[in-house]
Coordinates of C-alpha atoms and ligand atoms in Angstrom, one line a residue:
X1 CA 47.0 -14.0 -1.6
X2 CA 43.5 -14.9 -1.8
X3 CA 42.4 -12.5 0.5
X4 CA 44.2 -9.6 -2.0
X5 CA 42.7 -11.4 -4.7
X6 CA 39.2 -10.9 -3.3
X7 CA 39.5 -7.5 -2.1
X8 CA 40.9 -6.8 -6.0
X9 CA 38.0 -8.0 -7.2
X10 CA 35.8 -6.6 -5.0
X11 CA 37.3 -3.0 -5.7
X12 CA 37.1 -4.0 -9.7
X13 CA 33.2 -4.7 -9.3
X14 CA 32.9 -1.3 -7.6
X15 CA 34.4 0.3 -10.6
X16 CA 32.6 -1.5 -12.9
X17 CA 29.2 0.3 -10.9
X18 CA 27.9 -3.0 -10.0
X19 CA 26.6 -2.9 -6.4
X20 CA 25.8 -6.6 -4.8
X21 CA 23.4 -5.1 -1.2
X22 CA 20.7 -7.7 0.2
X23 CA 19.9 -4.8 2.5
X24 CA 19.2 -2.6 -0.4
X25 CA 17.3 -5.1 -2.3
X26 CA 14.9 -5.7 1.0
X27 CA 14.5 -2.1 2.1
X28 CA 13.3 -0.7 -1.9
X29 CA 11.6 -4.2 -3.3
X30 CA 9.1 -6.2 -1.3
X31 CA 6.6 -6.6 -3.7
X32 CA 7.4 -9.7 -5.1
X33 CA 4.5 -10.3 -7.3
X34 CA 5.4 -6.2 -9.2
X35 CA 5.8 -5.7 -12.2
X36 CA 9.5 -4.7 -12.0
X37 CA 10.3 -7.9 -9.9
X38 CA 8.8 -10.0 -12.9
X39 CA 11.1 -7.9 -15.4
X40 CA 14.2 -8.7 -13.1
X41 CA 13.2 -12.5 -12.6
X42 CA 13.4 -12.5 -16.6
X43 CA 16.9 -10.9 -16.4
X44 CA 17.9 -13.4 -13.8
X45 CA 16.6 -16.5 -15.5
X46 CA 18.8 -14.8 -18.8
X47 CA 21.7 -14.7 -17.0
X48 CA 21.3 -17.8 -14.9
X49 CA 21.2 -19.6 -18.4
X50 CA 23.9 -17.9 -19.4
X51 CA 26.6 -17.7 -17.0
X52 CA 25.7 -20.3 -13.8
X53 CA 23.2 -23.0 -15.7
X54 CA 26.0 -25.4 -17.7
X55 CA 28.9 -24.2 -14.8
X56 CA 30.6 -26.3 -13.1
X57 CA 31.5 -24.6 -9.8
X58 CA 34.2 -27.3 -8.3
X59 CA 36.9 -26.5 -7.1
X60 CA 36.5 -22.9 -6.7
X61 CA 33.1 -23.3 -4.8
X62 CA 34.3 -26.8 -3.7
X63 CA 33.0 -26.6 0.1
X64 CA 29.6 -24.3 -0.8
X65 CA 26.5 -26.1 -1.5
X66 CA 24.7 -24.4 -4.0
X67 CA 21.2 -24.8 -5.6
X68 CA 20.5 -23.2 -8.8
X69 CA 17.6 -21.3 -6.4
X70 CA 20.6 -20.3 -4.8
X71 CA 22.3 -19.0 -7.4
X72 CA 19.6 -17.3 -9.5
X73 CA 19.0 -15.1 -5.7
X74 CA 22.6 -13.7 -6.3
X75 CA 21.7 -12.6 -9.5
X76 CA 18.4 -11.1 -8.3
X77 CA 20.3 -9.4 -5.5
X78 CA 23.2 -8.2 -7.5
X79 CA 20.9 -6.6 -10.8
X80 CA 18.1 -5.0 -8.1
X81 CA 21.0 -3.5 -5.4
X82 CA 22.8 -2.2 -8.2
X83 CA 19.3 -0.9 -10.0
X84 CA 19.3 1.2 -6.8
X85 CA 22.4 2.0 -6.2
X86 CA 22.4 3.5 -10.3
X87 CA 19.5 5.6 -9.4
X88 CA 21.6 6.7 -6.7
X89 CA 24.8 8.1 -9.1
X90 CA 22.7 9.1 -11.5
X91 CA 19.7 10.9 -10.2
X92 CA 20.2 11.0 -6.7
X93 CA 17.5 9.4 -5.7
X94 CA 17.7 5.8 -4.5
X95 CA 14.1 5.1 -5.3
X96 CA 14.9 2.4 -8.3
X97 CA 13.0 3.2 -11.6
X98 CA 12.6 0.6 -14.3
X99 CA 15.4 1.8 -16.5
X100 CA 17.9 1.3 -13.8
X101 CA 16.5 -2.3 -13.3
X102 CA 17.2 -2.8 -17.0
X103 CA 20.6 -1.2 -17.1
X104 CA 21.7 -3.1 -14.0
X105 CA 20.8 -6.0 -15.7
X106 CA 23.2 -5.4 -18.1
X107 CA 25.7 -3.8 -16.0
X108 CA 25.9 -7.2 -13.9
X109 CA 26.5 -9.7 -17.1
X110 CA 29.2 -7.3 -18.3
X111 CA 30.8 -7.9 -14.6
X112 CA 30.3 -11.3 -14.6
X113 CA 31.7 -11.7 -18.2
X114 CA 34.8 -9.7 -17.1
X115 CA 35.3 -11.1 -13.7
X116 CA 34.2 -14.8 -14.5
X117 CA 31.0 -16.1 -12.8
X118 CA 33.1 -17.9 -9.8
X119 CA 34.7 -15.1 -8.7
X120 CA 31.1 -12.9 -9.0
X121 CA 29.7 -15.5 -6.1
X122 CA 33.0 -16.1 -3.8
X123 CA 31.9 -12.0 -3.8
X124 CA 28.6 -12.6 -2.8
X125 CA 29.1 -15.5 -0.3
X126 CA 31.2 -12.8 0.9
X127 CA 29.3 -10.3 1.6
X128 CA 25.9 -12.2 2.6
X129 CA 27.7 -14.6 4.7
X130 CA 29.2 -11.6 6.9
X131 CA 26.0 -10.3 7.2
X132 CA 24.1 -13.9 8.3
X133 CA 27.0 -14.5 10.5
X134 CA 26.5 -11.4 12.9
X135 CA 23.8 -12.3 14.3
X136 CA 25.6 -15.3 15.6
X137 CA 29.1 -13.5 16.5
X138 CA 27.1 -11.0 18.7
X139 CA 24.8 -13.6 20.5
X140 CA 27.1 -16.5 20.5
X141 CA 24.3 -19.1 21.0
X142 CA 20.6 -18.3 18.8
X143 CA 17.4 -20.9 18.9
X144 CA 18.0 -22.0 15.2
X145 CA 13.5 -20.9 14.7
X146 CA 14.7 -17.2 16.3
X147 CA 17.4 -17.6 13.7
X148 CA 15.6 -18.2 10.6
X149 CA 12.5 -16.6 11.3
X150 CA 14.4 -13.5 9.9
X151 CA 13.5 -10.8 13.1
X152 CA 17.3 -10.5 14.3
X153 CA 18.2 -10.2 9.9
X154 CA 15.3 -7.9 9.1
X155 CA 14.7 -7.3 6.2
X156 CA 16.1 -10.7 5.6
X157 CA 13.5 -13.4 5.2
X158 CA 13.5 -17.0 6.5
X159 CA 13.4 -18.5 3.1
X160 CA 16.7 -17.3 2.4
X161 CA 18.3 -17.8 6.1
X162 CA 17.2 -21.6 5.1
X163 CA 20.0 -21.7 2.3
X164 CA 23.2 -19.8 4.8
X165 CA 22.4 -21.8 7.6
X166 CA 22.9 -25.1 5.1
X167 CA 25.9 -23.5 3.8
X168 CA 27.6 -22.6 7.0
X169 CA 27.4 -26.0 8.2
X170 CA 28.9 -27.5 5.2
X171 CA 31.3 -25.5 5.6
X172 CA 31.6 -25.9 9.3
X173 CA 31.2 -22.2 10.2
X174 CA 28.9 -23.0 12.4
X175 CA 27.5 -25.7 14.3
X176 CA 24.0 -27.2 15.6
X177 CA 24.0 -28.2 19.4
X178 CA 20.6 -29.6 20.9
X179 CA 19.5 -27.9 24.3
X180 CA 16.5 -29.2 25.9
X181 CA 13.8 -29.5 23.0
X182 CA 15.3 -27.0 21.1
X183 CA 18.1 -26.7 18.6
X184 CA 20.8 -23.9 19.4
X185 CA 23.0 -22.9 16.7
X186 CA 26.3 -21.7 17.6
X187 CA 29.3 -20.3 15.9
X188 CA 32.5 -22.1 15.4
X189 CA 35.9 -20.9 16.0
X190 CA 36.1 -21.1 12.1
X191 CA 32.7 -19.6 11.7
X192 CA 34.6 -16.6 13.8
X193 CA 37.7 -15.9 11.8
X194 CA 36.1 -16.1 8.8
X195 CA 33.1 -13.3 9.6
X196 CA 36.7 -11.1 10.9
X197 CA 38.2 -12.3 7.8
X198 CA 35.6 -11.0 5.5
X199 CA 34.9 -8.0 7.5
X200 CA 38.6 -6.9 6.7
X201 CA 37.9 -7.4 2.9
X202 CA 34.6 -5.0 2.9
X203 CA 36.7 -2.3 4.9
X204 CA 39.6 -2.3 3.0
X205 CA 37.7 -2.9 -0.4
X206 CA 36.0 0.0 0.2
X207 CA 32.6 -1.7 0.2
X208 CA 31.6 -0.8 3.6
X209 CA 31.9 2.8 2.6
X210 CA 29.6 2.3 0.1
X211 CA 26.6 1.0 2.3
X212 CA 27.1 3.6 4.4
X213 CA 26.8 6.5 2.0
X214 CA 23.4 4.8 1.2
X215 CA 22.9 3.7 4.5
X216 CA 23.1 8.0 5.3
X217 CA 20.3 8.9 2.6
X218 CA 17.9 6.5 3.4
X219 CA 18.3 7.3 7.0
X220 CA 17.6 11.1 5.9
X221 CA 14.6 9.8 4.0
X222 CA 12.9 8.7 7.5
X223 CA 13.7 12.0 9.6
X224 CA 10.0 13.8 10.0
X225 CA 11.0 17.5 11.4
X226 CA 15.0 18.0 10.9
X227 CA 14.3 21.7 11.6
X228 CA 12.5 21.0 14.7
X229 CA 15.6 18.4 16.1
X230 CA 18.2 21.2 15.1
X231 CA 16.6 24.0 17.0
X232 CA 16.7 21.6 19.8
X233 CA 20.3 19.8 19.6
X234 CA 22.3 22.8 17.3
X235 CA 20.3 25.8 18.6
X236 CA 23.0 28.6 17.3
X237 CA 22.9 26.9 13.5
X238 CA 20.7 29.3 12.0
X239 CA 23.3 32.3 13.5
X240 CA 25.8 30.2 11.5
X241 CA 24.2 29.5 8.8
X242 CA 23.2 33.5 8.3
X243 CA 27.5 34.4 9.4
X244 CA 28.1 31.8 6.8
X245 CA 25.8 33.7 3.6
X246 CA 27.4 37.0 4.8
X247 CA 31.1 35.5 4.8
X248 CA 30.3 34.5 1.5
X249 CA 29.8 38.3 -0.2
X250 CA 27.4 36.8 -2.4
X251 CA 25.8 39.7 -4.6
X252 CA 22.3 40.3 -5.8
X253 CA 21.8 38.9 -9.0
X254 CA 24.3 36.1 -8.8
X255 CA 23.6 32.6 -10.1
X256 CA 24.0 30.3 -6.7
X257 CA 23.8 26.3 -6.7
X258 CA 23.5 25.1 -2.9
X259 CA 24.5 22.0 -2.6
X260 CA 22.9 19.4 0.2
X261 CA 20.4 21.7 0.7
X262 CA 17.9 19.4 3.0
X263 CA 14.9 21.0 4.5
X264 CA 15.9 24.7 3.0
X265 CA 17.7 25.8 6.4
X266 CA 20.4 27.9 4.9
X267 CA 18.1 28.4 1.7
X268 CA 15.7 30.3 3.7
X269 CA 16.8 30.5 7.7
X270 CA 20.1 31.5 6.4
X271 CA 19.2 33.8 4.1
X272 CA 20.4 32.8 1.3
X273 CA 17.6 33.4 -1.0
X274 CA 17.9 37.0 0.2
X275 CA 21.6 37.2 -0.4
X276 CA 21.0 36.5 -4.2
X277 CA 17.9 38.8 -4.4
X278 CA 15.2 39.3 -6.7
X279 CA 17.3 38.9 -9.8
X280 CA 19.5 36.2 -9.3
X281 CA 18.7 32.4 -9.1
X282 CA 19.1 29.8 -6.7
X283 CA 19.2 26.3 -7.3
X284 CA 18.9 23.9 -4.1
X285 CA 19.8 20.3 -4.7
X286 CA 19.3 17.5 -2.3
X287 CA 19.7 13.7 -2.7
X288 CA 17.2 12.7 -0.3
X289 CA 13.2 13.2 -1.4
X290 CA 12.4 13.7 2.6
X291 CA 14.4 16.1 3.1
X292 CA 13.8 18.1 0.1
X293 CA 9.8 17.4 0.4
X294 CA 10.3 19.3 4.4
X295 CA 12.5 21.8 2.3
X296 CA 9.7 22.8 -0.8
X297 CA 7.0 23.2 2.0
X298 CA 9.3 25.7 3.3
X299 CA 9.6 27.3 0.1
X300 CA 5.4 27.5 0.4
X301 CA 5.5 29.0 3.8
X302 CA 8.7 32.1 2.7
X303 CA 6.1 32.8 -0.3
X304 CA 7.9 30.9 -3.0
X305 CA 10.3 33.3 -3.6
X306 CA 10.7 33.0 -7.9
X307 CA 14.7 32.6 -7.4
X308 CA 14.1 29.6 -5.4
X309 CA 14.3 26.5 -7.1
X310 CA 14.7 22.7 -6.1
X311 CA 15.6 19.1 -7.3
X312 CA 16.6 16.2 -6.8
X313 CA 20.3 15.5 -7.2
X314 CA 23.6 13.9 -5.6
X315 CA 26.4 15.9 -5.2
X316 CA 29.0 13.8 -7.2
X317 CA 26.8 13.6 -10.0
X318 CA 25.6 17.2 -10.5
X319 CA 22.9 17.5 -13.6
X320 CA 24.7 20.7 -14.9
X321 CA 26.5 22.2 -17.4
X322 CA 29.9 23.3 -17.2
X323 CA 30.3 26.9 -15.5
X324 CA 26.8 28.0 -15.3
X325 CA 26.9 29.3 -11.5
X326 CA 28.9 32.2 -10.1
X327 CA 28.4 30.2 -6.7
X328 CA 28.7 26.7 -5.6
X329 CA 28.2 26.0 -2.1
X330 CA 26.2 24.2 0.8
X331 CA 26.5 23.7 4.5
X332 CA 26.9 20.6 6.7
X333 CA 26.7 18.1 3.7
X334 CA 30.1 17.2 2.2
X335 CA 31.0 14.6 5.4
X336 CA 28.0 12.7 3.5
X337 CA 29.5 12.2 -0.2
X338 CA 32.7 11.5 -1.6
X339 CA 34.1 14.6 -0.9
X340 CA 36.8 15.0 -3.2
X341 CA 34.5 13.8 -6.4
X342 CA 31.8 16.3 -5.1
X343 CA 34.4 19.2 -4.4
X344 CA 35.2 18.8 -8.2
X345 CA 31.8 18.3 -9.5
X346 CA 30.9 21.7 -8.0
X347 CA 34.0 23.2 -9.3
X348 CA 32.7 22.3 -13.0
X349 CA 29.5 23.8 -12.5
X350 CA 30.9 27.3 -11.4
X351 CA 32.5 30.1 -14.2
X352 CA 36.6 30.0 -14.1
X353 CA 37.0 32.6 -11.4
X354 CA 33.6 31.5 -9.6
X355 CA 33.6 30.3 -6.3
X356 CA 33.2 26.6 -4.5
X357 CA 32.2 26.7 -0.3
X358 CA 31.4 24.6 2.1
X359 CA 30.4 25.1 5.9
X360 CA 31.2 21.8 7.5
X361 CA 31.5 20.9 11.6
X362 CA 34.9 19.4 11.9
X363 CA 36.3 16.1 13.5
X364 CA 35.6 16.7 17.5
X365 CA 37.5 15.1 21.1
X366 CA 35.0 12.6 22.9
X367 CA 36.9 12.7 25.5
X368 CA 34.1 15.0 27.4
X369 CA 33.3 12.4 30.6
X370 CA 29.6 12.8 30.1
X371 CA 29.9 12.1 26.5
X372 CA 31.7 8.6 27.2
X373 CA 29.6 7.6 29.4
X374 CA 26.0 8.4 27.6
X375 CA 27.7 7.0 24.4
X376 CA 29.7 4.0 26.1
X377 CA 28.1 1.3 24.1
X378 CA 29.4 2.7 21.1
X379 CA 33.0 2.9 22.7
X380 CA 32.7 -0.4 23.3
X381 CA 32.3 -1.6 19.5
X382 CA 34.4 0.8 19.0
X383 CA 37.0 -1.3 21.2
X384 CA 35.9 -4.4 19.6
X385 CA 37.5 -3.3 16.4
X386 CA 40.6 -2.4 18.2
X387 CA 39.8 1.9 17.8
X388 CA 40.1 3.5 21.2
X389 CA 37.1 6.1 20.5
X390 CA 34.2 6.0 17.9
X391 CA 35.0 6.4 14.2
X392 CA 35.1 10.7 13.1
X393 CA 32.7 11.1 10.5
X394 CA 33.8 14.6 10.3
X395 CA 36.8 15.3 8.6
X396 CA 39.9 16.7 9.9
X397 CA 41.0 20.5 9.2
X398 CA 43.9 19.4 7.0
X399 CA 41.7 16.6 4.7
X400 CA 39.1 19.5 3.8
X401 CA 42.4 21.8 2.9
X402 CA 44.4 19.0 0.8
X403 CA 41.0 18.1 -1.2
X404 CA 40.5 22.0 -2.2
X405 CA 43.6 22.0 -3.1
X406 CA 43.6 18.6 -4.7
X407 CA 40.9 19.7 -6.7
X408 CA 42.6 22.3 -8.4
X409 CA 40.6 25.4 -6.1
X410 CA 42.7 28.6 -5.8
X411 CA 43.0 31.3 -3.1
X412 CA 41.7 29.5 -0.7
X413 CA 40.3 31.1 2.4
X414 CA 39.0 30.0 5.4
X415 CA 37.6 31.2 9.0
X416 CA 37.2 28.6 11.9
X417 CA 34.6 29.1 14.2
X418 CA 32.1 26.7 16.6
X419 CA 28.7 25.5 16.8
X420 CA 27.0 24.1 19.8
X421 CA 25.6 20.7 20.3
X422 CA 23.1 20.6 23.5
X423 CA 22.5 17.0 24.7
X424 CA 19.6 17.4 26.7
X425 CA 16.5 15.8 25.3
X426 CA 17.5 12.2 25.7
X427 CA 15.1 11.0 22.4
X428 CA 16.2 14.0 20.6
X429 CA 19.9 13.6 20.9
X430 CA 19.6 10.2 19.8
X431 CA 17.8 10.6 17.1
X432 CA 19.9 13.1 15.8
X433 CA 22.5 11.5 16.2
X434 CA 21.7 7.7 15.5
X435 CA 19.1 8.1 12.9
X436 CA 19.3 11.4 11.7
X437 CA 23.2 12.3 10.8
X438 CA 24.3 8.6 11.3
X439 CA 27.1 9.7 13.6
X440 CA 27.9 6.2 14.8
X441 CA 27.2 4.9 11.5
X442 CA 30.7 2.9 11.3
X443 CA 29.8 1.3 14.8
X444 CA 26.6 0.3 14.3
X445 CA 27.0 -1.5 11.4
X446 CA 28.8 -3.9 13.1
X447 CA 25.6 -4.9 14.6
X448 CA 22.8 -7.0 13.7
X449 CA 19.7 -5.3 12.1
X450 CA 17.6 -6.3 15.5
X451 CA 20.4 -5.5 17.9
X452 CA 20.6 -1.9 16.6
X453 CA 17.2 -1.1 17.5
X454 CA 18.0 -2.6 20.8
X455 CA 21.0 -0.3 21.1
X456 CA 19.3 2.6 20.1
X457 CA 16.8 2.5 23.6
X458 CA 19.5 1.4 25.4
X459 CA 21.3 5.0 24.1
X460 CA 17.9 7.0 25.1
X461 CA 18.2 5.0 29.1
X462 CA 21.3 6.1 29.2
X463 CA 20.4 9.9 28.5
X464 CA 17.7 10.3 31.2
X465 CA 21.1 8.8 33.7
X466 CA 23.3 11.4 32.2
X467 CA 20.8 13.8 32.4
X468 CA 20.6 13.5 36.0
X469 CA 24.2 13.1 36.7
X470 CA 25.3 16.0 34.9
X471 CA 24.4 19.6 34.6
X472 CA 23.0 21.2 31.9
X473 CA 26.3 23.2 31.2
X474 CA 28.4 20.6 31.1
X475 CA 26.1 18.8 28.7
X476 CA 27.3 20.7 25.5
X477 CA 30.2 20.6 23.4
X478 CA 31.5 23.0 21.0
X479 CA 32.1 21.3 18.1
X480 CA 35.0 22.9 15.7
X481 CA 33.6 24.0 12.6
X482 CA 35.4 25.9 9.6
X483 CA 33.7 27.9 6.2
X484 CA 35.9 27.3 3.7
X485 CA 36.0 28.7 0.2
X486 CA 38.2 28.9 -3.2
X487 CA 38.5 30.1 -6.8
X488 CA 38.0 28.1 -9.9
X489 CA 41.1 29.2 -11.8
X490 CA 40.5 30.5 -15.1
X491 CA 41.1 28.5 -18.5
X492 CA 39.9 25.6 -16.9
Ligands
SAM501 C1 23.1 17.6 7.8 S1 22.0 17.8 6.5 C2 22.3 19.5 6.2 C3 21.2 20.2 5.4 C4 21.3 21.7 5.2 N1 22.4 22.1 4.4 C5 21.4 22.4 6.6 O1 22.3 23.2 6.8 O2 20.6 22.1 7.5 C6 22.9 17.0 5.2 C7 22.1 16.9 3.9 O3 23.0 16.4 2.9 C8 22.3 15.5 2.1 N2 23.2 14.6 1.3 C9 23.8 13.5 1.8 N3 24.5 12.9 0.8 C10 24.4 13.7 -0.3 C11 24.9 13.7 -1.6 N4 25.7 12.7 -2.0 N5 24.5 14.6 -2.5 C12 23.7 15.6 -2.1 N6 23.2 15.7 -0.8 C13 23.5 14.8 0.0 C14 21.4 14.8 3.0 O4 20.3 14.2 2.3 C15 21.0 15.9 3.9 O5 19.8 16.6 3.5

């Protein structure tokens, strides 16, 4: 019952836009002395007074042993993550401005009023404690100073790994053994079944979807050259990209919205600025600024075609006005975003009788024997959370059809066809696939923040081995890919 209660909650807070992420708050505020930090200590003390300071928190805290330092730092967490993640929905970006710091604010004691203020921390001991616990449920045994210097919590810092490893021996989740001159800190069977425990809750909350959709723009951020890693991995994309534009019968003069437009490949590559010609408009939006700063030089180097235009956008939140594009399409994004909600933003933005597309590489077999073994570790967290292959990040066939359809699309049309993926270039490949399009995204989350950096040269060792043991041909893998369009009915 309490578990149901907690994930109910957690689903509520969701809706209610409030996003509680101490890996969000770490990655876009480190300044602690900025301006906007000040501004959300004075929203925290605000809400600290009003909610936490005359509280008493027994029973339903009984076994957690909070300081008010402790408390006022899940405020501070909870206002900046959800600062970040508003700037997210709302402009796309999730560079935080100081609006969103303001609204969060406010966003937060509107939660807490709803929810109640004990609930609002069982949520965050929830998620923090999963995250502090990892560490421990991966290692089994950590030096308590390797612990709490922060490196295996990055960005966590020690001052607050202080406070969880207090708490998680209060509450017996973990205990303190001494080896030697040094103090070991191991986790308890209880420690274990409660980080499973609360991992269930984040799944089936739908939280841990939510980190990842960030987790897959700020990993786009950091790419430097995604051109150069898709001539290299995914050399036949421009062809599709260009069969894609044709397939499309887009005429000249047509108003075109392209949708997770990245670095400009199909913008530009695949012709799609040409398709609308000289007197039509194209409008690229992207929700990640690195891709779309890689994307505007482009536009410099095809002669900024006037057409052309960029900005900054996300694709469930669109910044237009109803029916003002004949065309609403993009390639290789919709895997990325809530795909029904962005499948119906871009049907709004197109005239009744316009057309929505996407081109989008569809759920693949690992089963290829070079494949499993280069990628092994990953099928081995896969194991760990009882899945006998990696988690699909590409969507099956069926789920694109049913959310067209869903949506309210008509004559709906589609041609299958494949694109090759080359793993050859060990670094490459795994950058690609690790850091670039976060294909094992589910699976590495389950590790520690050190541990993945760990895994990620383990991945690139393993390459050169399969690059040896296998030949070039049998090194690639056609993966299933389908453009798929429909009509926005009229009278809509
Ligand atoms: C694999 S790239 C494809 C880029 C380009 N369309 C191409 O064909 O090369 C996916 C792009 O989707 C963008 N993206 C991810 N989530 C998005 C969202 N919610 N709204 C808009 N773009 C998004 C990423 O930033 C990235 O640039």
């Amino acid at each position: 019952v309490e578990k149901e209660r907690i994930v109910s909650d957690f689903k509520q807070m969701l809706e209610s836009g409030v996003f509680i992420d101490p890996l969000l708050v770490h990655t876009y505020f480190r300044d602690e002395s900025s301006e906007l930090m000040l501004e959300a200590n004075q929203h925290v003390e605000r809400l600290f007074l009003r909610y936490v300071h005359l509280e008493v928190f027994a029973p339903a805290l009984k076994d957690i042993p909070y300081t008010s330092e402790f408390m006022r730092m899940g405020l501070r967490d909870a206002i900046l993550s959800t600062a970040v993640a508003m700037t997210y929905a709302d402009a796309g970006s999730l560079e935080w401005t100081p609006q969103s710091v303001r609204s969060a604010a406010t966003r937060v004691s509107k939660c807490i009023a709803q929810c109640g203020v004990h609930r609002f921390y069982i949520l965050y001991f929830v998620i923090t404690g999963h995250d502090v616990m990892q560490p421990l449920v991966w290692h089994k045994n950590l030096p308590e100073s390797e612990y709490l210097d922060g490196t295996r919590h990055h960005p966590y810092d020690s001052h607050t790994l202080e406070y969880f490893l207090i708490i998680a021996l209060a509450r017996r989740s973990i205990r303190l053994k001494v080896t030697g001159n040094q103090r070991v800190i191991q986790l308890t069977k209880r420690g274990a079944e409660r980080h499973r425990w609360y991992g269930e809750m984040l799944d089936e909350s739908g939280y841990n979807d939510k980190r990842i959709a960030h987790s897959y723009v700020y990993q786009f951020d950091t790419v430097e050259d995604w051109d150069e890693m898709c001539r290299i991995v995914w050399p036949d994309s421009n062809d599709l990209r260009k069969e894609y534009v044709q397939w499309l019968n887009i005429w000249p003069g047509a108003h075109v919205l392209e949708v997770g437009c990245g670095t400009g490949a199909l913008t530009f590559e695949g012709q799609l600025y040409k398709a609308v010609g000289g007197t039509g408009q194209l409008t690229a939006i992207d929700v990640s600024s690195g891709m779309l700063e890689q994307g505007r030089r482009k536009f410099e180097d095809f002669g900024h075609p006037s057409q052309v235009d960029f900005a900054q956008a996300s694709a469930e939140h669109l910044p237009f006005a109803d029916g003002v594009f004949n065309f609403s399409i993009g390639s290789a994004f919709l895997h990325f975003t809530d795909g029904k909600r962005a499948l119906s933003e871009m049907m709004r933005t197109v005239a009744p009788g316009g057309t929505v597309s996407i081109l989008q590489g569809l759920e693949m077999e690992m089963d290829q024997p070079f494949f499993q073994d280069w990628f092994e570790p990953i099928f081995d967290l896969a194991r760990r959370r009882n899945a006998h292959k990696p988690h699909s990040y590409l969507p099956h066939k069926q789920r694109l059809i049913s959310w067209f359809k869903e949506v309210g699309l008509l004559n709906i049309e589609y041609l299958e066809t494949v694109s090759m993926w080359v793993f050859d270039d060990p670094e490459i490949v795994v950058q690609h696939l690790v850091r670039g399009i976060s294909f094992f995204q589910r699976e590495i989350m389950m590790l520690p923040w050190d541990d993945r950096k760990t895994l990620i040269s383990e991945l690139i060792d393993r390459g050169r081995d399969v690059r040896r043991k296998y030949p070039n041909s049998e090194r690639i893998i056609q993966i299933p890919s389908i453009m798929l369009k429909g009509r926005r009915p009229d009278g809509l």
